[in-house]
PDB file of N, CA and C in Angstrom:
ATOM      1  N   UNK N   4     -15.117 -16.361  -4.431  1.00  0.00           N
ATOM      2  CA  UNK N   4     -14.196 -15.155  -4.671  1.00  0.00           C
ATOM      3  C   UNK N   4     -14.277 -14.891  -2.815  1.00  0.00           C
ATOM      4  N   UNK N   5     -12.951 -14.666  -2.279  1.00  0.00           N
ATOM      5  CA  UNK N   5     -12.604 -14.506  -0.871  1.00  0.00           C
ATOM      6  C   UNK N   5     -12.758 -13.053  -0.463  1.00  0.00           C
ATOM      7  N   UNK N   6     -13.317 -12.641   0.547  1.00  0.00           N
ATOM      8  CA  UNK N   6     -12.497 -10.891   0.638  1.00  0.00           C
ATOM      9  C   UNK N   6     -11.395 -11.342   1.728  1.00  0.00           C
ATOM     10  N   UNK N   7     -10.199 -10.549   1.301  1.00  0.00           N
ATOM     11  CA  UNK N   7      -8.944 -10.332   2.496  1.00  0.00           C
ATOM     12  C   UNK N   7      -8.957  -8.641   2.345  1.00  0.00           C
ATOM     13  N   UNK N   8      -7.923  -8.917   4.092  1.00  0.00           N
ATOM     14  CA  UNK N   8      -7.700  -7.745   4.100  1.00  0.00           C
ATOM     15  C   UNK N   8      -6.311  -7.718   4.055  1.00  0.00           C
ATOM     16  N   UNK N   9      -6.111  -6.180   3.399  1.00  0.00           N
ATOM     17  CA  UNK N   9      -4.692  -6.163   3.477  1.00  0.00           C
ATOM     18  C   UNK N   9      -4.096  -4.725   4.179  1.00  0.00           C
ATOM     19  N   UNK N  10      -2.980  -4.682   4.646  1.00  0.00           N
ATOM     20  CA  UNK N  10      -2.916  -3.051   4.847  1.00  0.00           C
ATOM     21  C   UNK N  10      -1.304  -2.630   5.387  1.00  0.00           C
ATOM     22  N   UNK N  11      -1.140  -1.251   5.731  1.00  0.00           N
ATOM     23  CA  UNK N  11       0.149  -1.637   7.066  1.00  0.00           C
ATOM     24  C   UNK N  11       0.191  -0.176   7.609  1.00  0.00           C
ATOM     25  N   UNK N  12       1.107  -0.672   8.842  1.00  0.00           N
ATOM     26  CA  UNK N  12       1.790   0.463   9.125  1.00  0.00           C
ATOM     27  C   UNK N  12       2.777   0.774   9.419  1.00  0.00           C
ATOM     28  N   UNK N  13       3.232   2.532   9.338  1.00  0.00           N
ATOM     29  CA  UNK N  13       4.540   2.660   8.496  1.00  0.00           C
ATOM     30  C   UNK N  13       4.946   4.092   9.215  1.00  0.00           C
ATOM     31  N   UNK N  14       5.765   4.067  10.544  1.00  0.00           N
ATOM     32  CA  UNK N  14       5.986   5.357  11.144  1.00  0.00           C
ATOM     33  C   UNK N  14       7.421   5.881  10.954  1.00  0.00           C
ATOM     34  N   UNK N  15       7.087   7.043  10.366  1.00  0.00           N
ATOM     35  CA  UNK N  15       8.598   7.667   9.901  1.00  0.00           C
ATOM     36  C   UNK N  15       8.582   8.490  11.343  1.00  0.00           C
ATOM     37  N   UNK N  16      10.029   9.033  11.729  1.00  0.00           N
ATOM     38  CA  UNK N  16      11.172   9.805  12.220  1.00  0.00           C
ATOM     39  C   UNK N  16      11.391  10.679  11.778  1.00  0.00           C
ATOM     40  N   UNK N  17      11.042  12.195  12.012  1.00  0.00           N
ATOM     41  CA  UNK N  17      11.894  13.264  11.443  1.00  0.00           C
ATOM     42  C   UNK N  17      12.460  13.743  12.240  1.00  0.00           C
ATOM     43  N   UNK N  18      13.788  14.063  11.866  1.00  0.00           N
ATOM     44  CA  UNK N  18      14.186  15.614  12.563  1.00  0.00           C
ATOM     45  C   UNK N  18      13.550  16.507  12.506  1.00  0.00           C
ATOM     46  N   UNK N  19      13.225  16.749  10.579  1.00  0.00           N
ATOM     47  CA  UNK N  19      12.832  18.018  10.314  1.00  0.00           C
ATOM     48  C   UNK N  19      12.229  17.525   9.329  1.00  0.00           C
ATOM     49  N   UNK N  20      11.069  18.574   8.963  1.00  0.00           N
ATOM     50  CA  UNK N  20       9.953  17.535   7.607  1.00  0.00           C
ATOM     51  C   UNK N  20      10.331  17.569   6.218  1.00  0.00           C
ATOM     52  N   UNK N  21       9.994  16.478   6.184  1.00  0.00           N
ATOM     53  CA  UNK N  21      11.215  15.604   4.968  1.00  0.00           C
ATOM     54  C   UNK N  21       9.390  15.097   3.732  1.00  0.00           C
ATOM     55  N   UNK N  22      10.052  15.297   3.103  1.00  0.00           N
ATOM     56  CA  UNK N  22       9.152  14.266   1.242  1.00  0.00           C
ATOM     57  C   UNK N  22       9.415  13.402   0.998  1.00  0.00           C
ATOM     58  N   UNK N  23       7.824  12.391   0.833  1.00  0.00           N
ATOM     59  CA  UNK N  23       7.950  10.729   0.894  1.00  0.00           C
ATOM     60  C   UNK N  23       7.222  10.419  -0.337  1.00  0.00           C
ATOM     61  N   UNK N  24       7.958  10.084  -1.036  1.00  0.00           N
ATOM     62  CA  UNK N  24       7.039   9.198  -2.171  1.00  0.00           C
ATOM     63  C   UNK N  24       6.186   7.556  -1.520  1.00  0.00           C
ATOM     64  N   UNK N  25       4.971   7.948  -1.504  1.00  0.00           N
ATOM     65  CA  UNK N  25       4.661   5.990  -1.180  1.00  0.00           C
ATOM     66  C   UNK N  25       3.833   5.685  -1.836  1.00  0.00           C
ATOM     67  N   UNK N  26       4.313   4.426  -2.152  1.00  0.00           N
ATOM     68  CA  UNK N  26       2.515   3.531  -2.671  1.00  0.00           C
ATOM     69  C   UNK N  26       2.634   2.001  -1.632  1.00  0.00           C
ATOM     70  N   UNK N  27       1.596   2.666  -1.904  1.00  0.00           N
ATOM     71  CA  UNK N  27       0.610   1.145  -0.117  1.00  0.00           C
ATOM     72  C   UNK N  27      -0.525   0.789  -0.834  1.00  0.00           C
ATOM     73  N   UNK N  28      -0.637   0.961  -2.129  1.00  0.00           N
ATOM     74  CA  UNK N  28      -2.114   1.357  -2.115  1.00  0.00           C
ATOM     75  C   UNK N  28      -2.361  -0.797  -2.817  1.00  0.00           C
ATOM     76  N   UNK N  29      -3.326  -1.697  -2.073  1.00  0.00           N
ATOM     77  CA  UNK N  29      -3.154  -2.389  -4.259  1.00  0.00           C
ATOM     78  C   UNK N  29      -3.430  -2.437  -4.829  1.00  0.00           C
ATOM     79  N   UNK N  30      -2.732  -2.704  -6.171  1.00  0.00           N
ATOM     80  CA  UNK N  30      -2.897  -2.703  -7.309  1.00  0.00           C
ATOM     81  C   UNK N  30      -4.339  -1.922  -8.064  1.00  0.00           C
ATOM     82  N   UNK N  31      -4.734  -1.546  -8.696  1.00  0.00           N
ATOM     83  CA  UNK N  31      -6.135  -1.666  -9.056  1.00  0.00           C
ATOM     84  C   UNK N  31      -5.772  -3.198 -10.217  1.00  0.00           C
ATOM     85  N   UNK N  32      -6.964  -3.554 -10.307  1.00  0.00           N
ATOM     86  CA  UNK N  32      -7.331  -4.716 -11.101  1.00  0.00           C
ATOM     87  C   UNK N  32      -8.666  -5.179 -10.561  1.00  0.00           C
ATOM     88  N   UNK N  33      -9.078  -5.215 -12.233  1.00  0.00           N
ATOM     89  CA  UNK N  33     -10.750  -5.980 -12.086  1.00  0.00           C
ATOM     90  C   UNK N  33     -11.431  -7.143 -11.986  1.00  0.00           C
ATOM     91  N   UNK N  34      -9.997  -8.054 -11.173  1.00  0.00           N
ATOM     92  CA  UNK N  34      -9.748  -9.891 -10.892  1.00  0.00           C
ATOM     93  C   UNK N  34     -10.130  -9.323  -9.111  1.00  0.00           C
ATOM     94  N   UNK N  35      -9.512  -7.909  -9.319  1.00  0.00           N
ATOM     95  CA  UNK N  35      -9.635  -8.201  -7.384  1.00  0.00           C
ATOM     96  C   UNK N  35      -9.988  -6.617  -7.030  1.00  0.00           C
ATOM     97  N   UNK N  36     -11.193  -6.483  -7.056  1.00  0.00           N
ATOM     98  CA  UNK N  36     -11.646  -5.529  -6.997  1.00  0.00           C
ATOM     99  C   UNK N  36     -11.650  -5.349  -4.978  1.00  0.00           C
ATOM    100  N   UNK N  37     -11.155  -3.887  -4.711  1.00  0.00           N
ATOM    101  CA  UNK N  37     -11.183  -3.181  -4.069  1.00  0.00           C
ATOM    102  C   UNK N  37     -12.613  -3.039  -3.065  1.00  0.00           C
ATOM    103  N   UNK N  38     -12.617  -3.138  -2.544  1.00  0.00           N
ATOM    104  CA  UNK N  38     -14.579  -3.076  -1.970  1.00  0.00           C
ATOM    105  C   UNK N  38     -14.878  -2.347  -0.761  1.00  0.00           C
ATOM    106  N   UNK N  39     -13.216  -2.240   0.151  1.00  0.00           N
ATOM    107  CA  UNK N  39     -13.262  -0.832   1.096  1.00  0.00           C
ATOM    108  C   UNK N  39     -12.049  -0.658   1.152  1.00  0.00           C
ATOM    109  N   UNK N  40     -11.598   0.608   2.082  1.00  0.00           N
ATOM    110  CA  UNK N  40     -10.626   0.964   1.664  1.00  0.00           C
ATOM    111  C   UNK N  40     -10.043   2.337   2.629  1.00  0.00           C
ATOM    112  N   UNK N  41      -8.792   2.450   3.084  1.00  0.00           N
ATOM    113  CA  UNK N  41      -8.665   3.278   3.807  1.00  0.00           C
ATOM    114  C   UNK N  41      -7.210   4.028   4.099  1.00  0.00           C
ATOM    115  N   UNK N  42      -6.963   5.242   3.905  1.00  0.00           N
ATOM    116  CA  UNK N  42      -5.444   5.225   4.120  1.00  0.00           C
ATOM    117  C   UNK N  42      -5.728   6.724   5.171  1.00  0.00           C
ATOM    118  N   UNK N  43      -4.869   6.939   5.583  1.00  0.00           N
ATOM    119  CA  UNK N  43      -4.484   7.577   6.197  1.00  0.00           C
ATOM    120  C   UNK N  43      -3.568   7.990   6.967  1.00  0.00           C
ATOM    121  N   UNK N  44      -2.709   9.394   6.239  1.00  0.00           N
ATOM    122  CA  UNK N  44      -1.059   9.901   6.311  1.00  0.00           C
ATOM    123  C   UNK N  44      -1.321  10.348   7.716  1.00  0.00           C
ATOM    124  N   UNK N  45      -2.232  10.425   8.735  1.00  0.00           N
ATOM    125  CA  UNK N  45      -1.658  10.829  10.516  1.00  0.00           C
ATOM    126  C   UNK N  45      -1.526  11.949   9.799  1.00  0.00           C
ATOM    127  N   UNK N  46      -0.335  12.485  10.777  1.00  0.00           N
ATOM    128  CA  UNK N  46       0.352  14.217  10.690  1.00  0.00           C
ATOM    129  C   UNK N  46       1.052  14.980   9.594  1.00  0.00           C
ATOM    130  N   UNK N  47       2.060  13.719   8.958  1.00  0.00           N
ATOM    131  CA  UNK N  47       1.834  14.404   7.455  1.00  0.00           C
ATOM    132  C   UNK N  47       0.583  14.980   6.573  1.00  0.00           C
ATOM    133  N   UNK N  48       1.416  15.614   5.480  1.00  0.00           N
ATOM    134  CA  UNK N  48      -0.051  16.723   4.959  1.00  0.00           C
ATOM    135  C   UNK N  48       0.077  15.419   3.490  1.00  0.00           C
ATOM    136  N   UNK N  49      -0.563  15.556   3.261  1.00  0.00           N
ATOM    137  CA  UNK N  49      -1.087  14.989   1.538  1.00  0.00           C
ATOM    138  C   UNK N  49      -0.943  16.499   0.387  1.00  0.00           C
ATOM    139  N   UNK N  50       0.075  16.290   0.062  1.00  0.00           N
ATOM    140  CA  UNK N  50       0.754  16.690  -1.275  1.00  0.00           C
ATOM    141  C   UNK N  50      -0.636  16.749  -2.559  1.00  0.00           C
ATOM    142  N   UNK N  51      -0.525  14.800  -3.014  1.00  0.00           N
ATOM    143  CA  UNK N  51      -0.199  14.773  -4.300  1.00  0.00           C
ATOM    144  C   UNK N  51      -0.561  13.043  -4.249  1.00  0.00           C
ATOM    145  N   UNK N  52      -1.827  12.824  -5.054  1.00  0.00           N
ATOM    146  CA  UNK N  52      -1.577  11.117  -6.006  1.00  0.00           C
ATOM    147  C   UNK N  52      -1.437  11.590  -7.129  1.00  0.00           C
ATOM    148  N   UNK N  53      -0.845  10.235  -7.791  1.00  0.00           N
ATOM    149  CA  UNK N  53      -0.564  10.163  -9.189  1.00  0.00           C
ATOM    150  C   UNK N  53       0.379   8.768  -9.696  1.00  0.00           C
ATOM    151  N   UNK N  54      -0.096   8.620 -11.258  1.00  0.00           N
ATOM    152  CA  UNK N  54       0.264   6.713 -11.157  1.00  0.00           C
ATOM    153  C   UNK N  54       1.452   7.322 -11.940  1.00  0.00           C
ATOM    154  N   UNK N  55       2.745   6.441 -11.158  1.00  0.00           N
ATOM    155  CA  UNK N  55       4.032   6.382 -11.688  1.00  0.00           C
ATOM    156  C   UNK N  55       4.477   6.147 -12.783  1.00  0.00           C
ATOM    157  N   UNK N  56       5.153   5.122 -13.169  1.00  0.00           N
ATOM    158  CA  UNK N  56       5.304   5.230 -14.953  1.00  0.00           C
ATOM    159  C   UNK N  56       4.439   3.642 -15.217  1.00  0.00           C
ATOM    160  N   UNK N  57       4.357   2.426 -13.590  1.00  0.00           N
ATOM    161  CA  UNK N  57       3.622   1.208 -14.133  1.00  0.00           C
ATOM    162  C   UNK N  57       2.509   1.297 -13.773  1.00  0.00           C
ATOM    163  N   UNK N  58       1.358   2.555 -13.414  1.00  0.00           N
ATOM    164  CA  UNK N  58       0.657   2.668 -13.122  1.00  0.00           C
ATOM    165  C   UNK N  58      -0.351   2.161 -12.001  1.00  0.00           C
ATOM    166  N   UNK N  59       1.080   2.569 -10.580  1.00  0.00           N
ATOM    167  CA  UNK N  59       1.080   2.218  -9.745  1.00  0.00           C
ATOM    168  C   UNK N  59       0.498   3.750  -9.610  1.00  0.00           C
ATOM    169  N   UNK N  60      -0.898   3.351  -7.380  1.00  0.00           N
ATOM    170  CA  UNK N  60      -0.876   4.665  -7.788  1.00  0.00           C
ATOM    171  C   UNK N  60      -0.249   5.790  -6.525  1.00  0.00           C
ATOM    172  N   UNK N  61       1.048   6.384  -6.465  1.00  0.00           N
ATOM    173  CA  UNK N  61       1.711   6.760  -5.937  1.00  0.00           C
ATOM    174  C   UNK N  61       0.968   8.107  -5.208  1.00  0.00           C
ATOM    175  N   UNK N  62       1.657   8.473  -3.442  1.00  0.00           N
ATOM    176  CA  UNK N  62       1.222   9.775  -3.197  1.00  0.00           C
ATOM    177  C   UNK N  62       2.569  10.648  -2.950  1.00  0.00           C
ATOM    178  N   UNK N  63       2.547  11.263  -2.552  1.00  0.00           N
ATOM    179  CA  UNK N  63       3.711  13.001  -1.906  1.00  0.00           C
ATOM    180  C   UNK N  63       3.139  13.560  -1.143  1.00  0.00           C
ATOM    181  N   UNK N  64       3.772  12.598  -0.154  1.00  0.00           N
ATOM    182  CA  UNK N  64       3.935  13.876   0.932  1.00  0.00           C
ATOM    183  C   UNK N  64       4.850  14.225   2.061  1.00  0.00           C
ATOM    184  N   UNK N  65       4.558  15.380   2.314  1.00  0.00           N
ATOM    185  CA  UNK N  65       5.215  16.211   3.313  1.00  0.00           C
ATOM    186  C   UNK N  65       4.727  15.664   4.748  1.00  0.00           C
ATOM    187  N   UNK N  66       5.958  14.874   5.363  1.00  0.00           N
ATOM    188  CA  UNK N  66       6.589  14.324   6.572  1.00  0.00           C
ATOM    189  C   UNK N  66       6.914  15.338   7.442  1.00  0.00           C
ATOM    190  N   UNK N  67       6.058  15.252   8.789  1.00  0.00           N
ATOM    191  CA  UNK N  67       6.688  16.828   9.625  1.00  0.00           C
ATOM    192  C   UNK N  67       7.250  16.562  10.413  1.00  0.00           C
ATOM    193  N   UNK N  68       7.989  17.037  11.633  1.00  0.00           N
ATOM    194  CA  UNK N  68       8.888  16.555  12.005  1.00  0.00           C
ATOM    195  C   UNK N  68       8.713  16.013  13.506  1.00  0.00           C
ATOM    196  N   UNK N  69       9.189  14.748  13.884  1.00  0.00           N
ATOM    197  CA  UNK N  69       9.135  14.037  14.540  1.00  0.00           C
ATOM    198  C   UNK N  69       8.234  13.107  13.933  1.00  0.00           C
ATOM    199  N   UNK N  70       7.207  11.794  15.214  1.00  0.00           N
ATOM    200  CA  UNK N  70       6.848  10.745  14.501  1.00  0.00           C
ATOM    201  C   UNK N  70       5.027  11.380  13.811  1.00  0.00           C
ATOM    202  N   UNK N  71       5.268  10.202  12.606  1.00  0.00           N
ATOM    203  CA  UNK N  71       4.690  10.756  11.484  1.00  0.00           C
ATOM    204  C   UNK N  71       4.273   8.738  11.058  1.00  0.00           C
ATOM    205  N   UNK N  72       2.788   8.754  11.670  1.00  0.00           N
ATOM    206  CA  UNK N  72       2.412   7.541  11.427  1.00  0.00           C
ATOM    207  C   UNK N  72       1.355   8.018  10.335  1.00  0.00           C
ATOM    208  N   UNK N  73       1.452   6.587   8.999  1.00  0.00           N
ATOM    209  CA  UNK N  73       0.933   6.153   7.768  1.00  0.00           C
ATOM    210  C   UNK N  73      -0.261   4.879   8.428  1.00  0.00           C
ATOM    211  N   UNK N  74      -1.421   4.642   8.094  1.00  0.00           N
ATOM    212  CA  UNK N  74      -2.087   3.266   8.210  1.00  0.00           C
ATOM    213  C   UNK N  74      -2.850   3.363   6.743  1.00  0.00           C
ATOM    214  N   UNK N  75      -2.526   1.839   6.437  1.00  0.00           N
ATOM    215  CA  UNK N  75      -3.728   1.778   4.987  1.00  0.00           C
ATOM    216  C   UNK N  75      -4.371   0.416   5.767  1.00  0.00           C
ATOM    217  N   UNK N  76      -5.466   0.294   5.245  1.00  0.00           N
ATOM    218  CA  UNK N  76      -5.834  -0.930   5.581  1.00  0.00           C
ATOM    219  C   UNK N  76      -6.990  -0.436   4.921  1.00  0.00           C
ATOM    220  N   UNK N  77      -7.494  -2.201   3.423  1.00  0.00           N
ATOM    221  CA  UNK N  77      -8.707  -2.144   2.631  1.00  0.00           C
ATOM    222  C   UNK N  77      -8.870  -3.786   2.139  1.00  0.00           C
ATOM    223  N   UNK N  78     -10.083  -4.125   2.129  1.00  0.00           N
ATOM    224  CA  UNK N  78     -10.887  -5.462   1.812  1.00  0.00           C
ATOM    225  C   UNK N  78     -10.812  -5.595   0.439  1.00  0.00           C
ATOM    226  N   UNK N  79      -9.701  -6.640  -0.477  1.00  0.00           N
ATOM    227  CA  UNK N  79      -9.944  -7.029  -2.199  1.00  0.00           C
ATOM    228  C   UNK N  79     -10.694  -8.058  -1.793  1.00  0.00           C
ATOM    229  N   UNK N  80     -11.013  -8.382  -3.126  1.00  0.00           N
ATOM    230  CA  UNK N  80     -11.645  -9.768  -3.289  1.00  0.00           C
ATOM    231  C   UNK N  80     -10.463 -10.479  -3.857  1.00  0.00           C
ATOM    232  N   UNK N  81     -10.860 -11.834  -3.587  1.00  0.00           N
ATOM    233  CA  UNK N  81      -9.799 -12.218  -4.680  1.00  0.00           C
ATOM    234  C   UNK N  81     -10.332 -13.868  -5.293  1.00  0.00           C
ATOM    235  N   UNK N  82     -10.039 -14.816  -6.136  1.00  0.00           N
ATOM    236  CA  UNK N  82     -10.106 -15.476  -6.023  1.00  0.00           C
ATOM    237  C   UNK N  82      -9.444 -17.054  -4.809  1.00  0.00           C
ATOM    238  N   UNK N  83     -10.635 -18.004  -5.316  1.00  0.00           N
ATOM    239  CA  UNK N  83     -10.749 -19.122  -3.642  1.00  0.00           C
ATOM    240  C   UNK N  83      -9.833 -20.127  -4.694  1.00  0.00           C
ATOM    241  N   UNK N  84      -9.338 -19.946  -6.028  1.00  0.00           N
ATOM    242  CA  UNK N  84      -8.630 -21.057  -6.465  1.00  0.00           C
ATOM    243  C   UNK N  84      -7.071 -20.915  -6.707  1.00  0.00           C
ATOM    244  N   UNK N  85      -6.717 -22.421  -5.911  1.00  0.00           N
ATOM    245  CA  UNK N  85      -4.931 -20.973  -5.963  1.00  0.00           C
ATOM    246  C   UNK N  85      -4.462 -20.914  -6.722  1.00  0.00           C
ATOM    247  N   UNK N  86      -2.813 -19.599  -7.046  1.00  0.00           N
ATOM    248  CA  UNK N  86      -2.380 -19.144  -7.122  1.00  0.00           C
ATOM    249  C   UNK N  86      -1.367 -20.015  -8.294  1.00  0.00           C
ATOM    250  N   UNK N  87      -1.401 -20.637  -9.364  1.00  0.00           N
ATOM    251  CA  UNK N  87      -0.089 -21.542  -9.927  1.00  0.00           C
ATOM    252  C   UNK N  87       0.291 -20.863 -11.266  1.00  0.00           C
ATOM    253  N   UNK N  88       0.054 -19.040 -10.961  1.00  0.00           N
ATOM    254  CA  UNK N  88       0.625 -18.606 -12.467  1.00  0.00           C
ATOM    255  C   UNK N  88       2.602 -18.634 -12.539  1.00  0.00           C
ATOM    256  N   UNK N  89       3.023 -18.680 -11.488  1.00  0.00           N
ATOM    257  CA  UNK N  89       3.996 -19.201 -11.307  1.00  0.00           C
ATOM    258  C   UNK N  89       4.918 -17.337 -11.916  1.00  0.00           C
ATOM    259  N   UNK N  90       4.418 -16.581 -11.528  1.00  0.00           N
ATOM    260  CA  UNK N  90       4.886 -15.176 -12.103  1.00  0.00           C
ATOM    261  C   UNK N  90       5.846 -14.213 -12.059  1.00  0.00           C
ATOM    262  N   UNK N  91       6.398 -15.171 -10.764  1.00  0.00           N
ATOM    263  CA  UNK N  91       8.120 -14.218 -10.350  1.00  0.00           C
ATOM    264  C   UNK N  91       8.893 -15.902  -9.449  1.00  0.00           C
ATOM    265  N   UNK N  92       8.863 -16.614 -10.389  1.00  0.00           N
ATOM    266  CA  UNK N  92       8.772 -18.020 -10.225  1.00  0.00           C
ATOM    267  C   UNK N  92       9.389 -18.913  -8.791  1.00  0.00           C
ATOM    268  N   UNK N  93      10.016 -19.574  -8.527  1.00  0.00           N
ATOM    269  CA  UNK N  93      10.197 -21.000  -7.490  1.00  0.00           C
ATOM    270  C   UNK N  93      10.694 -19.380  -6.293  1.00  0.00           C
ATOM    271  N   UNK N  94       9.600 -19.592  -5.063  1.00  0.00           N
ATOM    272  CA  UNK N  94      10.803 -19.505  -4.140  1.00  0.00           C
ATOM    273  C   UNK N  94      11.772 -20.169  -3.344  1.00  0.00           C
ATOM    274  N   UNK N  95      12.792 -19.571  -3.313  1.00  0.00           N
ATOM    275  CA  UNK N  95      14.538 -19.969  -2.674  1.00  0.00           C
ATOM    276  C   UNK N  95      13.771 -21.221  -1.843  1.00  0.00           C
ATOM    277  N   UNK N  96      14.185 -22.456  -1.372  1.00  0.00           N
ATOM    278  CA  UNK N  96      13.593 -22.873  -0.408  1.00  0.00           C
ATOM    279  C   UNK N  96      15.171 -22.795   0.691  1.00  0.00           C
ATOM    280  N   UNK N  97      14.807 -23.182   1.971  1.00  0.00           N
ATOM    281  CA  UNK N  97      15.124 -22.136   2.694  1.00  0.00           C
ATOM    282  C   UNK N  97      16.208 -23.319   3.900  1.00  0.00           C
ATOM    283  N   UNK N  98      17.537 -23.048   4.253  1.00  0.00           N
ATOM    284  CA  UNK N  98      18.054 -24.673   4.650  1.00  0.00           C
ATOM    285  C   UNK N  98      17.093 -24.535   6.609  1.00  0.00           C
ATOM    286  N   UNK N  99      17.666 -25.720   6.752  1.00  0.00           N
ATOM    287  CA  UNK N  99      16.864 -25.824   7.991  1.00  0.00           C
ATOM    288  C   UNK N  99      18.395 -26.578   8.706  1.00  0.00           C
TER     289      UNK N  99
END
């Protein structure tokens, strides 16, 4: 098993308060356990979390007027074997 760091920094600039639904967490999967996770909504007020129709953890937040910075960082265990499941088909070729 390998431990990989995943995450994102999201910046929203709002003229007034706004509601947003965010999906930022890795999907919960017994084959890829999350070992450590930090989710910081910054100035945004986290109002509720819920599972969407596909089983993803979503957050409904209220963004404040001005700059809102949201940060997610996680350590996830993954298999060291290459993934050959071709779940999404082949990647498109890029012309050079």
